[in-house]
Tab-separated table of C-alpha atoms and ligand atoms in Angstrom:
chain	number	residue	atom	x	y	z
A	1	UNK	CA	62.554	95.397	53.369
A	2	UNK	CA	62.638	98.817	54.360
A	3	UNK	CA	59.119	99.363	55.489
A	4	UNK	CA	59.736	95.886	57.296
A	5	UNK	CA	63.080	96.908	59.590
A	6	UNK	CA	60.936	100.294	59.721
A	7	UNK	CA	57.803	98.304	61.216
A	8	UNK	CA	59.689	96.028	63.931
A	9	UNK	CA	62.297	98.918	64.922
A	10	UNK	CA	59.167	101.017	65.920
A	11	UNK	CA	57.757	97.828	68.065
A	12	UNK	CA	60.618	97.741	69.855
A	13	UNK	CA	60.591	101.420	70.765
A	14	UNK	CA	56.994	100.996	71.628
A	15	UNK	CA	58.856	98.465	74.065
A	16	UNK	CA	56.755	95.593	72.299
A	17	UNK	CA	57.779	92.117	72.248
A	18	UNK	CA	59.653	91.117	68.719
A	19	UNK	CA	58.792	87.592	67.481
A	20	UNK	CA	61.168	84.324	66.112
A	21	UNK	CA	60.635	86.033	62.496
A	22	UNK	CA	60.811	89.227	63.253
A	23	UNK	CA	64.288	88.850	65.469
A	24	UNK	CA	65.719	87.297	62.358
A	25	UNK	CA	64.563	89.929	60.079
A	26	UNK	CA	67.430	92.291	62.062
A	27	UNK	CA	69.620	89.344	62.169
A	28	UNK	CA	70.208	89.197	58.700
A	29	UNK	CA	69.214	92.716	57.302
A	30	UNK	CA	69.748	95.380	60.563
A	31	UNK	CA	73.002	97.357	59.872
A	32	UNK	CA	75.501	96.936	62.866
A	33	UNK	CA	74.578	100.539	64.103
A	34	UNK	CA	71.002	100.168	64.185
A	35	UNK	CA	71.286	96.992	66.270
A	36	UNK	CA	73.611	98.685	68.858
A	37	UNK	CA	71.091	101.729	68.991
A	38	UNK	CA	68.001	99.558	69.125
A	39	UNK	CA	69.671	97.198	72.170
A	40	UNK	CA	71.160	100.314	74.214
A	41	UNK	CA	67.291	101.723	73.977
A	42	UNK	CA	66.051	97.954	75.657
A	43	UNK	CA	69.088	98.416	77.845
A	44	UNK	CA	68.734	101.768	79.153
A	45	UNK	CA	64.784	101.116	79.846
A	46	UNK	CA	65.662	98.058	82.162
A	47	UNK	CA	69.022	99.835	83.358
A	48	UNK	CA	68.476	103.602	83.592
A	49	UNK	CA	71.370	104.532	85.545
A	50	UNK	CA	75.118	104.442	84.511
A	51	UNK	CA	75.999	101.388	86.389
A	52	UNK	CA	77.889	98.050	85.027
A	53	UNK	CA	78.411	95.531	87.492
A	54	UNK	CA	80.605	92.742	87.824
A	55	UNK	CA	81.251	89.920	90.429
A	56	UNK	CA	84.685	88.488	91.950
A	57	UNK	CA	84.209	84.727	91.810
A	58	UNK	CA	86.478	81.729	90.971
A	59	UNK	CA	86.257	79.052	88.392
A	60	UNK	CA	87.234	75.769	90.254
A	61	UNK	CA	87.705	72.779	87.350
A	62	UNK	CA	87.463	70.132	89.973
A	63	UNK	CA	88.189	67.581	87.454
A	64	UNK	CA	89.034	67.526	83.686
A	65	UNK	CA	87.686	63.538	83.586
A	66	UNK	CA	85.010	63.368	80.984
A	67	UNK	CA	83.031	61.117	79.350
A	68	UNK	CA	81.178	63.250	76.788
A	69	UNK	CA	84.173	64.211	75.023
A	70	UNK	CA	82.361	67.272	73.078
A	71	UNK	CA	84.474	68.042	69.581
A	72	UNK	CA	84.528	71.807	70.603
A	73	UNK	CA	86.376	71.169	73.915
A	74	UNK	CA	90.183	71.134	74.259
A	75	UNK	CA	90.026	70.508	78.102
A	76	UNK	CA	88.699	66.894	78.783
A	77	UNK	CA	90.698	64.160	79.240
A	78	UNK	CA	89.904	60.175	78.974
A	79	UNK	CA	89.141	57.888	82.079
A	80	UNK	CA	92.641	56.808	82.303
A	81	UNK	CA	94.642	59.426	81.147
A	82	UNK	CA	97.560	59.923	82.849
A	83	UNK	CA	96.918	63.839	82.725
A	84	UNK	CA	93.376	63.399	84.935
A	85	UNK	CA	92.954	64.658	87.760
A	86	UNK	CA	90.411	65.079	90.619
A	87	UNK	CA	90.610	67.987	93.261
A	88	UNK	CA	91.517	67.261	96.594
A	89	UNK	CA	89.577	68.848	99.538
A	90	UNK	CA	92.765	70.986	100.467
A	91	UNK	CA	93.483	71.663	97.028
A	92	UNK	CA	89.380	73.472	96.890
A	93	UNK	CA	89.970	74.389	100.149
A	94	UNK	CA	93.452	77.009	99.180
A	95	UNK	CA	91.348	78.065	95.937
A	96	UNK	CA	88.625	79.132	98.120
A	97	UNK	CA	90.915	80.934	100.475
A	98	UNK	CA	92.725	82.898	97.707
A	99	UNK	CA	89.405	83.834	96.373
A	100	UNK	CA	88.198	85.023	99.671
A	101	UNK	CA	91.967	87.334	100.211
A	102	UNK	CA	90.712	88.352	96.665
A	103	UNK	CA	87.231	90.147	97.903
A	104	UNK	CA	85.804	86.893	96.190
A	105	UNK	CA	82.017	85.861	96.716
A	106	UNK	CA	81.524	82.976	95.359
A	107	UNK	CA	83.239	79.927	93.339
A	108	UNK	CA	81.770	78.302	90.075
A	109	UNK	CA	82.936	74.868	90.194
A	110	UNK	CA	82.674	73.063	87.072
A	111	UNK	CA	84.095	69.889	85.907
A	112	UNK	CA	83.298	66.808	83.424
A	113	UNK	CA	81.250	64.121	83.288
A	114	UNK	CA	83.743	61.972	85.636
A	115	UNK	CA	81.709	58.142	86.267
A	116	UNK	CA	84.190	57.994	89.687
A	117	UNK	CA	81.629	61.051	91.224
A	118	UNK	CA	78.601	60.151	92.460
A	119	UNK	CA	75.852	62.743	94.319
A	120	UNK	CA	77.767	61.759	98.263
A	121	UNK	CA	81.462	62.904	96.253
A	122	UNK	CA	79.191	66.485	95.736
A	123	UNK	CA	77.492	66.381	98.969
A	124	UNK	CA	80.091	66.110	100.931
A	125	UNK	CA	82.427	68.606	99.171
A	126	UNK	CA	79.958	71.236	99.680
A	127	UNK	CA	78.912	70.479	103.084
A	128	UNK	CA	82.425	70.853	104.024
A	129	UNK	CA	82.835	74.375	101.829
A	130	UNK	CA	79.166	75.299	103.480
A	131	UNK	CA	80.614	74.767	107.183
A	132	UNK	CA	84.293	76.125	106.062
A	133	UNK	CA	83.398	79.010	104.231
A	134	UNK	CA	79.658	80.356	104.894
A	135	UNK	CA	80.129	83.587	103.309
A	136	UNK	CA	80.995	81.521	99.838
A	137	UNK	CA	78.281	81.275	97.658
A	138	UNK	CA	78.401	77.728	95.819
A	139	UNK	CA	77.021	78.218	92.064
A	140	UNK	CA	78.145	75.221	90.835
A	141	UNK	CA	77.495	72.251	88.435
A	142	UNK	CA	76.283	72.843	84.690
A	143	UNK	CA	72.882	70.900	83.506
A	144	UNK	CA	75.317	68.322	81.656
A	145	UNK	CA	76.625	67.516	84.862
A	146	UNK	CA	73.875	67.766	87.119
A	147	UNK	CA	71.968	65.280	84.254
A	148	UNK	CA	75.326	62.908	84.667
A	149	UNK	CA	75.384	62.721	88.636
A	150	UNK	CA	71.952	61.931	88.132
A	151	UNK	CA	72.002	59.203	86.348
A	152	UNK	CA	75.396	57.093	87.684
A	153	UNK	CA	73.724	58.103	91.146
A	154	UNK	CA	70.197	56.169	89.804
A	155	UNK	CA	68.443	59.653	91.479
A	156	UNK	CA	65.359	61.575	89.750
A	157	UNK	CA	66.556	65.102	88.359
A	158	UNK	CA	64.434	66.773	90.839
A	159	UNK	CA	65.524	64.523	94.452
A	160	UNK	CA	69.404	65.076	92.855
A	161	UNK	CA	68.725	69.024	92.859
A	162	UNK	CA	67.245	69.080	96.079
A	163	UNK	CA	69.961	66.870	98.286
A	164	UNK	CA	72.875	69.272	96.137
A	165	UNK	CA	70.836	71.891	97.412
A	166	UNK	CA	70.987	70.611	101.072
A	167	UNK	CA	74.495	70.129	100.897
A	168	UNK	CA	74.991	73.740	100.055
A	169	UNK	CA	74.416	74.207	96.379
A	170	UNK	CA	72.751	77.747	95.905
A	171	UNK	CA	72.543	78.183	92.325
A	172	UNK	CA	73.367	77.011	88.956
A	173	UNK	CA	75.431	78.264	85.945
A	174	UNK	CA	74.389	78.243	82.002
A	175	UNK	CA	76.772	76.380	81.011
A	176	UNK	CA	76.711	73.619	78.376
A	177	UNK	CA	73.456	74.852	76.559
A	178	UNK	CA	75.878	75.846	73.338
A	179	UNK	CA	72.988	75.648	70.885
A	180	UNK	CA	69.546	74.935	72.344
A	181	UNK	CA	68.962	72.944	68.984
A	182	UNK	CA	69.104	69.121	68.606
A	183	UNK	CA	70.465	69.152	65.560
A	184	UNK	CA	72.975	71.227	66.258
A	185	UNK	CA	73.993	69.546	69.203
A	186	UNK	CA	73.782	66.057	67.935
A	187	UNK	CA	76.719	67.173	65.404
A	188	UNK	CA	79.117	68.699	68.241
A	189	UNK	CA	78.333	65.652	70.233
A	190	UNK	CA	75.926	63.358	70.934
A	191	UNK	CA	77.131	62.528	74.302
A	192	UNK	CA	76.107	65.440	76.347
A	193	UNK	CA	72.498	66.600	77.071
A	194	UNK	CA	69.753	67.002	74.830
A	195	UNK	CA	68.047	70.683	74.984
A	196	UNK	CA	65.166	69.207	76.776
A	197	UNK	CA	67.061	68.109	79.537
A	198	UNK	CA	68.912	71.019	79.745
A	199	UNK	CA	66.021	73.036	79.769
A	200	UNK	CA	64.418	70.585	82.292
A	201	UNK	CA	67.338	70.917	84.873
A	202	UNK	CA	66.907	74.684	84.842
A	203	UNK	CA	63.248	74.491	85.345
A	204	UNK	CA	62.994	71.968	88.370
A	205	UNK	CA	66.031	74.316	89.666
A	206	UNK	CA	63.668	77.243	89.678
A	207	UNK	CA	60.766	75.280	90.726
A	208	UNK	CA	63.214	74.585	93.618
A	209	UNK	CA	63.492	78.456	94.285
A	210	UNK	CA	67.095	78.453	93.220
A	211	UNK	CA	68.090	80.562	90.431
A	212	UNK	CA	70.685	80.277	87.147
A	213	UNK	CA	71.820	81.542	84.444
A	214	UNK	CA	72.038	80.620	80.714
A	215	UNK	CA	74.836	81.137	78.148
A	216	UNK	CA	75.053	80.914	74.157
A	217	UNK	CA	78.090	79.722	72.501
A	218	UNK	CA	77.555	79.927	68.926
A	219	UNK	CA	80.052	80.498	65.815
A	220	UNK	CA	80.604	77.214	65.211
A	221	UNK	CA	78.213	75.056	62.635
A	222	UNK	CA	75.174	76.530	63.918
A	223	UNK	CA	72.798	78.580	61.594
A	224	UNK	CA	71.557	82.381	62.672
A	225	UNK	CA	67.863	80.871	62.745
A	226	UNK	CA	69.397	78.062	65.309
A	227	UNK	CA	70.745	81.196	67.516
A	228	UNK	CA	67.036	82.843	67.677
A	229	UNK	CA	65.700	79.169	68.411
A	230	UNK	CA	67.647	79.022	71.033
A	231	UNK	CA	66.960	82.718	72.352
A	232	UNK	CA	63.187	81.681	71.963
A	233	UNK	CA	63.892	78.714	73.930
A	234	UNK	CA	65.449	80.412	76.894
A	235	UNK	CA	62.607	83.284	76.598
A	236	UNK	CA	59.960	80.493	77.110
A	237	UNK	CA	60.800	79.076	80.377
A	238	UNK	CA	61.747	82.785	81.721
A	239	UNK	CA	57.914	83.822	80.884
A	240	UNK	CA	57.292	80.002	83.042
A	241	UNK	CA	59.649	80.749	85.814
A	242	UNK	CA	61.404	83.680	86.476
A	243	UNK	CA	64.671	81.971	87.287
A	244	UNK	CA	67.660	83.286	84.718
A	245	UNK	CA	69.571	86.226	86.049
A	246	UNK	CA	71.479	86.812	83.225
A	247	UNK	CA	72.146	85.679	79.987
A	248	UNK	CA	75.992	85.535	78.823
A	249	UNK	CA	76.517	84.657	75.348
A	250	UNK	CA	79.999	84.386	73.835
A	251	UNK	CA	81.831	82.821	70.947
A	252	UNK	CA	83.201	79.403	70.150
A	253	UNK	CA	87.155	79.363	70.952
A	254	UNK	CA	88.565	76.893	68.367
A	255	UNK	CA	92.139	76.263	69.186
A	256	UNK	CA	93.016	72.716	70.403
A	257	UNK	CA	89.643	71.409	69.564
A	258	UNK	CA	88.196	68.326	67.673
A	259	UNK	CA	86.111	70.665	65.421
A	260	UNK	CA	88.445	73.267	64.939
A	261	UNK	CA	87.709	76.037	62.249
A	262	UNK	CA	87.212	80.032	62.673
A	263	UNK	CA	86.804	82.483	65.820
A	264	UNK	CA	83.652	84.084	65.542
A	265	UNK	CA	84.161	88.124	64.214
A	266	UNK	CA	83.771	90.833	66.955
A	267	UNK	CA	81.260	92.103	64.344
A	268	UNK	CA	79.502	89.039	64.916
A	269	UNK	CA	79.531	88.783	68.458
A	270	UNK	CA	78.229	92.763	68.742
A	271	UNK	CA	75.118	91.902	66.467
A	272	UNK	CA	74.790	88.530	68.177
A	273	UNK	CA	74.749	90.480	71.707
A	274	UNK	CA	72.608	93.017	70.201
A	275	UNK	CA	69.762	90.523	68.847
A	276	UNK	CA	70.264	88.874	72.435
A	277	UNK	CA	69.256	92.123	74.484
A	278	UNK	CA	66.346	92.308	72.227
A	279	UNK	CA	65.049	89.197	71.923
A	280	UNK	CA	65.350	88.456	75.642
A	281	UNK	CA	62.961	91.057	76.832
A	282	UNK	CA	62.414	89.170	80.095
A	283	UNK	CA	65.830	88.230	81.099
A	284	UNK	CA	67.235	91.237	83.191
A	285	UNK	CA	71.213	91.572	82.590
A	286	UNK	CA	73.287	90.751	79.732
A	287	UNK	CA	76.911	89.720	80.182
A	288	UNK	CA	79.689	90.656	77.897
A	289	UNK	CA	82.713	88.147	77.495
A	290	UNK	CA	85.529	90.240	78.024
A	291	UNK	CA	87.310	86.591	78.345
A	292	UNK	CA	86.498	85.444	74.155
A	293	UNK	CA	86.312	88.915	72.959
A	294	UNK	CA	89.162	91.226	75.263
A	295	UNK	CA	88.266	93.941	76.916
A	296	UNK	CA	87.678	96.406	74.008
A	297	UNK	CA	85.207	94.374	72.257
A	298	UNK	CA	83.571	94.348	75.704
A	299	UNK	CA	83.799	98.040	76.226
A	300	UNK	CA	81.716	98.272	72.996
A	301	UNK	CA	79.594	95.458	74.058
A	302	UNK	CA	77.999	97.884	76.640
A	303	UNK	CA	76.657	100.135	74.244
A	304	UNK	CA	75.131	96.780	71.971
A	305	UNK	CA	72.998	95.641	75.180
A	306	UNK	CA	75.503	94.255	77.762
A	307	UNK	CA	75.142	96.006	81.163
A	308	UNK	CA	77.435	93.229	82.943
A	309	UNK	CA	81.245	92.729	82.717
A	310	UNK	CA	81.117	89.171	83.884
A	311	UNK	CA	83.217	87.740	86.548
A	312	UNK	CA	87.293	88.118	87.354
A	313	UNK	CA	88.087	85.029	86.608
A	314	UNK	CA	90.466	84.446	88.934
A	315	UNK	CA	90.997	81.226	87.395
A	316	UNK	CA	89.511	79.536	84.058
A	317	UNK	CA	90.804	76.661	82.346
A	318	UNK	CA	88.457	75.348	80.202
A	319	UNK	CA	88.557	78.009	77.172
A	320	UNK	CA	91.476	79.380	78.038
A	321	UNK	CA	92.453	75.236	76.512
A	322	UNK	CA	90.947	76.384	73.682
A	323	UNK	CA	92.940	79.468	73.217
A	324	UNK	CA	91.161	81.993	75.080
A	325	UNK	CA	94.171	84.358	76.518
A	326	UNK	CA	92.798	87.329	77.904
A	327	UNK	CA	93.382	88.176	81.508
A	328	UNK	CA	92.102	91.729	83.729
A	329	UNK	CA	92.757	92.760	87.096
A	330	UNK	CA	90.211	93.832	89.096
A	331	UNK	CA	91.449	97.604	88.845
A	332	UNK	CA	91.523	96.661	85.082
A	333	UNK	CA	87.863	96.010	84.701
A	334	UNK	CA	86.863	98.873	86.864
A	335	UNK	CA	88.675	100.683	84.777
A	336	UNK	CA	87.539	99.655	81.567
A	337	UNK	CA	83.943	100.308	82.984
A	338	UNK	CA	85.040	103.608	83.711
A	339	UNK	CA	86.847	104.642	80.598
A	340	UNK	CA	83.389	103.546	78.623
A	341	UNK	CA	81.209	105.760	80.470
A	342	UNK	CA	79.896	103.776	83.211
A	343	UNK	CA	80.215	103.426	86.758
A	344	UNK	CA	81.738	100.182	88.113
A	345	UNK	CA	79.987	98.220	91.044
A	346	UNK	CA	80.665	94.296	92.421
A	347	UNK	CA	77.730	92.565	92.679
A	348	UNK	CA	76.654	88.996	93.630
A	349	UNK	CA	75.025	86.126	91.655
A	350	UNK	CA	71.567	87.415	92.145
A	351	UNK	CA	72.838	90.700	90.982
A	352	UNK	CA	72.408	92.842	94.659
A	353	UNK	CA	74.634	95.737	94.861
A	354	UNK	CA	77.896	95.091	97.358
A	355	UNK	CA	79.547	98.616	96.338
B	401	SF4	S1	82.649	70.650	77.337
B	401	SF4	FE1	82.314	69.733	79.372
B	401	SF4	S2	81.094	67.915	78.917
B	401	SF4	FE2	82.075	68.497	76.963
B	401	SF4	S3	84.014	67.361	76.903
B	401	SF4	FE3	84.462	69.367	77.818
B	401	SF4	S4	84.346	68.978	80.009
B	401	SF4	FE4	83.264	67.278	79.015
């Protein structure tokens, strides 16, 4: 095993491309240190300076409404409830505002599969943010959704995309792609999308010329091969398009949930990050989840291939449901940039310099 590690540790310092096997060959033999020196070497070729950026954005759950009822979430609620709710205009509107007071640049609305919101409930909304707020950027609307407007709205994927990209929709975040494994996702729930579609909704978006990200939320039932399936999986359509920005993987949060069970170890999440930095050779930053993991975990996560703290958060609900309780100030994640050897600058969704 030796002379294997031996053989696929020097490909990577060649800066060669590791394959499905090979990534899971460190998965399960690697030793944690070796990861985090093999991912800071990927990292430090595509990042050679000491900067770690972050952005100032807000979540905005515009409603908690959802059909797919996934056993992992501890935010929905059922058409009917008495506890669901749908976002008023002026209720956006004051979000927005505070975000803006905040330095904010954009908002990241995301919500559940509500059968009340058709594609004019989305059009209009950001039309009226668009003309309201130009300087907002609107990166809104996971695949699961976009799928779901799509289909109560009896639109193709692609003429959906392009009228929420009229109204004002300029990108779109990972979200919902937990495992990119059919299996996998058939046992959390067999209501949401399948990892075609998923995959599909990010590729007509970048056919589109409009850009996203992807996410991984694993430590749940998944397998490690499952995790490098799904890393392949996001690798294949980045050689096709070009359109991730960033990948932001992060753990399962199991309070409050259907499924329940375990929080994924932080030494699980470094080697997961770590395997992530080197398997995605082609996707340009790596987020750490200061939010799952708390800001020391994160601090470490920048020498184990992250070179992005993520987002303030001025407001997240949905794992925060499910028991996710850590909160920074802005001057806090500067400073925990700072304090791990780095130099903190804001950026925006695209990942442009602001400071
Ligand atoms: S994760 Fe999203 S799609 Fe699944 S139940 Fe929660 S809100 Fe609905």
């Amino acid at each position: 095993m030796n002379a294997r590690l031996n053989q696929i540790e020097q490909k990577i310092l060649k800066k060669e491309r590791i394959s499905a096997q090979e990534g899971l060959v460190l998965f399960n033999n690697a030793d944690l240190l070796t990861l985090g020196f093999l991912s800071n070497f990927v990292r430090t070729a595509l990042h050679p300076h000491r900067r770690v950026t972050y952005i100032i954005d807000r979540n905005i759950n515009y409603t908690n409404i959802c059909v797919a009822q996934c056993d992992f979430c501890a935010f929905y609620k059922k058409v009917g409830s008495p506890e669901g709710y749908v976002l008023k205009k002026d209720q956006i509107a004051r979000k927005i505002e505070e975000t803006i007071a905040l330095g904010g640049t954009q908002i990241l609305m995301q919500g559940g599969l509500n059968p009340a919101l058709k594609i004019e409930f989305f059009e209009d909304l950001f039309r009226f943010i668009r003309n309201q707020y130009p300087t907002i950027r609107i990166h809104s609307l996971s695949p699961a959704e976009i799928t779901y407007v799509a289909k109560i709205s009896r639109l193709t994927l692609e003429q959906t995309l392009i009228r929420l990209k009229e109204a004002g929709l300029a990108s779109i975040p990972g979200g919902g792609a937990e495992i990119l494994v059919d299996e996998v996702r058939r046992k959390l729930n067999a209501n949401k999308t399948t990892t075609s579609q998923w995959l599909e909704v990010m590729e007509t978006a970048h056919h589109l010329g409009m850009k996203t990200t992807a996410t991984m939320m694993f430590g749940h039932i998944e397998t490690l091969e499952d995790r490098i399936e799904h890393l392949v999986r996001i690798r294949n359509l980045q050689d096709k398009t070009g359109g991730f920005t960033a990948f932001i993987p992060w753990t399962y949060q199991p309070n409050n949930t259907k499924l329940g069970g375990e929080k994924a170890s932080a030494f699980d999440y470094l080697r997961t990050l770590a395997i992530s930095r080197l398997m995605l050779d082609n996707v340009p930053n790596i987020q750490v989840s200061w939010v799952t993991m708390g800001a020391k975990i994160a601090q470490v996560g920048l020498q184990f291939g992250g070179n992005d703290f993520g987002s303030l958060m001025i407001e997240e609900n949905v794992v925060a449901a499910a028991g996710a309780g850590f909160r920074l100030s802005l001057d806090e994640i500067k400073r925990q940039i700072t304090d791990a050897g780095y130099e903190p600058h804001q950026r925006d969704m695209e990942y442009n310099l602001l400071n």
